[in-house]
CSV table of C-alpha atoms in Angstrom, one decimal:
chain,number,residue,atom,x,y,z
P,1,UNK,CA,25.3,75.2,38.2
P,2,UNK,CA,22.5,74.4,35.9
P,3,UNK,CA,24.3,72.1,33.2
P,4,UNK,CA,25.2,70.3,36.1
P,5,UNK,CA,21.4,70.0,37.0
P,6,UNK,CA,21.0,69.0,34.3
P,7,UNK,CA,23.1,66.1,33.7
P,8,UNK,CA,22.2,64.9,37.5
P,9,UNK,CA,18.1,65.4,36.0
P,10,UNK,CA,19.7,62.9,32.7
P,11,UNK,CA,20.9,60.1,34.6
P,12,UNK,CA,17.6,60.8,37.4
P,13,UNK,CA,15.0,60.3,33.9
P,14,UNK,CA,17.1,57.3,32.7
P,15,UNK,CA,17.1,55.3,35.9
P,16,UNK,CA,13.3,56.5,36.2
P,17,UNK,CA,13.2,55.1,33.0
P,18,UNK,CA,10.8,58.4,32.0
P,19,UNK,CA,11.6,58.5,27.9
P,20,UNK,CA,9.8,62.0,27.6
P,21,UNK,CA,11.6,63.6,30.4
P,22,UNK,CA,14.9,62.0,29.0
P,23,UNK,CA,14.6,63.5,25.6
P,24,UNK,CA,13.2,66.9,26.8
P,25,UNK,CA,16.9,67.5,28.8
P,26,UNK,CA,18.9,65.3,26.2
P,27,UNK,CA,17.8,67.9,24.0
P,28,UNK,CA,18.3,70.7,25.8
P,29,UNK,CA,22.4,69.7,26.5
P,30,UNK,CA,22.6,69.0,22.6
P,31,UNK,CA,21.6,72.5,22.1
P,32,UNK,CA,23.8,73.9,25.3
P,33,UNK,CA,26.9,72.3,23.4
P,34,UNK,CA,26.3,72.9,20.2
P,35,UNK,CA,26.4,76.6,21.8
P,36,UNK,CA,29.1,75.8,23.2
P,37,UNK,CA,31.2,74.4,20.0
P,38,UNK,CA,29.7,77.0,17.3
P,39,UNK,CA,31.1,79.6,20.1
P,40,UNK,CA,33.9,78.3,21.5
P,41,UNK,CA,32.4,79.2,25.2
P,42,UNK,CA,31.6,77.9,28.4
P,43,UNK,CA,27.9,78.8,28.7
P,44,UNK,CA,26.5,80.2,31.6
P,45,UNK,CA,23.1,79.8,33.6
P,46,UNK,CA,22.0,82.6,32.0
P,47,UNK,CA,23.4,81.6,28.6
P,48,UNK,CA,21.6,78.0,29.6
P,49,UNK,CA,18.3,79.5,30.6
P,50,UNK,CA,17.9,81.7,27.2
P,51,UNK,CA,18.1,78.3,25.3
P,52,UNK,CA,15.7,76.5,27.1
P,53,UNK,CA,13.1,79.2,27.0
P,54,UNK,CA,13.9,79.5,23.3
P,55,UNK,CA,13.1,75.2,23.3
P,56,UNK,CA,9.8,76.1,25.1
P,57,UNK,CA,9.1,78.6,23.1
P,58,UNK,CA,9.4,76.6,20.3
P,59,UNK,CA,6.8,74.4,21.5
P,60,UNK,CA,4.6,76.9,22.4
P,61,UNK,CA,4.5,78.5,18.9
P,62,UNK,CA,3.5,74.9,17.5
P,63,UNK,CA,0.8,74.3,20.4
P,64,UNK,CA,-1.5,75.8,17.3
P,65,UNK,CA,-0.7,73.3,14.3
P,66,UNK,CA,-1.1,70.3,16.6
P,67,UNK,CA,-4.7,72.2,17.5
P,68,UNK,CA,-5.9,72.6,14.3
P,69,UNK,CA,-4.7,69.6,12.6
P,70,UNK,CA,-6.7,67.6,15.7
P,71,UNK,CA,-3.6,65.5,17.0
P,72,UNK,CA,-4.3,65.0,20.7
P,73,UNK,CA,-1.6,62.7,21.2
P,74,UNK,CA,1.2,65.3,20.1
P,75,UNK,CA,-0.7,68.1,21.9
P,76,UNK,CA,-0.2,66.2,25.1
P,77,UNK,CA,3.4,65.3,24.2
P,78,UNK,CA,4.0,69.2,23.8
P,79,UNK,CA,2.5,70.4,26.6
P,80,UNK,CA,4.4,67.6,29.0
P,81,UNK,CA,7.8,68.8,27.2
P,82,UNK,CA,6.7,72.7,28.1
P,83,UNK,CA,6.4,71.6,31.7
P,84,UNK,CA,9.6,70.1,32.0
P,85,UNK,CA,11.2,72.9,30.9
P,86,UNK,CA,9.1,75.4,32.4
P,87,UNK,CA,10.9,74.1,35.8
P,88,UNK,CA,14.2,75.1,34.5
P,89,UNK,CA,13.1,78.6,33.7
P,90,UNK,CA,12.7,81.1,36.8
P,91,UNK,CA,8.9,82.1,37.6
P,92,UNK,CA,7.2,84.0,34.4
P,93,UNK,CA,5.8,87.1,35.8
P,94,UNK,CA,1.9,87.8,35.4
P,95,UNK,CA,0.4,90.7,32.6
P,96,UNK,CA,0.1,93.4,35.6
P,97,UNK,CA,4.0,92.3,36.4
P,98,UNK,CA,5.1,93.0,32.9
P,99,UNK,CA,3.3,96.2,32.9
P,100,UNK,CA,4.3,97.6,35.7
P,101,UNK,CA,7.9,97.2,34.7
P,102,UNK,CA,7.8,98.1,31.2
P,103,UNK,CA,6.1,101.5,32.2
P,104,UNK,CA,9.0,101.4,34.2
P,105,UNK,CA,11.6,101.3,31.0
P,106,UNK,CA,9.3,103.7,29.0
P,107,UNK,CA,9.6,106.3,32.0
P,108,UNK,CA,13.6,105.6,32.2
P,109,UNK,CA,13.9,106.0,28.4
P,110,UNK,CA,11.5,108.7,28.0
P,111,UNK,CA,9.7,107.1,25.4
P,112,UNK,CA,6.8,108.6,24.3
P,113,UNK,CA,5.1,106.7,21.0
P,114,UNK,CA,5.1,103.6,18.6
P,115,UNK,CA,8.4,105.1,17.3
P,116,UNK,CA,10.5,104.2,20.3
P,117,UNK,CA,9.6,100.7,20.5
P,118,UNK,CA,12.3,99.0,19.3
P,119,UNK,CA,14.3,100.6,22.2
P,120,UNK,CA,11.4,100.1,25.1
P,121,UNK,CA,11.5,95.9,23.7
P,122,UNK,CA,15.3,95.9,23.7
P,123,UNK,CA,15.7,97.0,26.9
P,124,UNK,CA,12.4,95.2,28.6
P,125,UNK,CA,14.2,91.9,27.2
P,126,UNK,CA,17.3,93.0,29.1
P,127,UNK,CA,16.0,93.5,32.2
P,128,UNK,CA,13.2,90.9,32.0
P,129,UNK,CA,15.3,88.2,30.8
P,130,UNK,CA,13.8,84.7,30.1
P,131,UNK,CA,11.1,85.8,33.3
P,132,UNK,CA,8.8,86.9,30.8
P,133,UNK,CA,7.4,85.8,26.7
P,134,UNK,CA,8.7,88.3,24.3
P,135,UNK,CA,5.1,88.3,22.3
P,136,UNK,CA,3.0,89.2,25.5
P,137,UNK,CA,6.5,92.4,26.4
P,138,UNK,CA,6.0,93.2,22.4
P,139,UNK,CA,1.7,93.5,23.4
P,140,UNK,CA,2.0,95.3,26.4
P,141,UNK,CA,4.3,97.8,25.4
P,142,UNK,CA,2.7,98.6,22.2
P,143,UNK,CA,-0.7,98.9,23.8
P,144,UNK,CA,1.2,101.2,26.7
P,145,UNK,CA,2.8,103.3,23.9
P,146,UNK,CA,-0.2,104.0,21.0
């Protein structure tokens, strides 16, 4: 089970004595059981893997401050913390992946302009899971749809 991982990968960084990998998985159980708590649920893997591609996301979406305010130092910071929790996540699927399958959806659901998109993204995030970046699903299927 991945919290398991997880705690195995905690003690691992500690006695490695690796700070940044420490705090990337420190961070990620904080927000596992502060799921957890707010819920009153056991998380699962799948429940696990949404909140560290949120974390990664996060970091993503600030990859552009750190650019343009020239900090180097947090750029690299970010980009090792996306790594570490890129190996959590399963493989992200490639553009011609994502567009093959979300043809796929809009074929199932019949969909035929921008109108149905809300129901093409809700089921593309359903079936691609955390295997694929909601902003590049939301580009595909608009540009498949118009």
């Amino acid at each position: 089970m991945l919290k398991e991982k997880l705690l195995e990968d905690l003690k691992e960084s500690m006695k490695d004595k690796n700070v940044t990998r420490k705090n990337v998985v420190q961070m990620v159980r904080a927000a596992v059981l502060q799921v957890e708590k707010d819920k009153q649920i056991e998380v699962t893997d799948e429940q696990i893997i949404e909140i560290i591609a949120k974390e990664a996301k996060k970091r993503r979406d600030s990859i552009n401050d750190y650019e343009k305010s020239g900090r180097q130092d947090l750029l690299n910071q970010i980009n090792e913390e996306i790594s570490i929790l890129e190996e959590y996540l399963p493989e992200q699927l490639s553009i011609e992946e994502i567009e093959i399958k979300v043809k796929e959806i809009i074929a199932e659901l019949g969909a035929s302009s921008i109108k149905d998109m809300g129901m093409v993204m809700k089921a593309a995030k359903e079936k691609l899971g955390a295997s694929a970046d909601g902003k590049v699903i939301n580009e595909v299927a608009k540009k498949l749809l118009s």
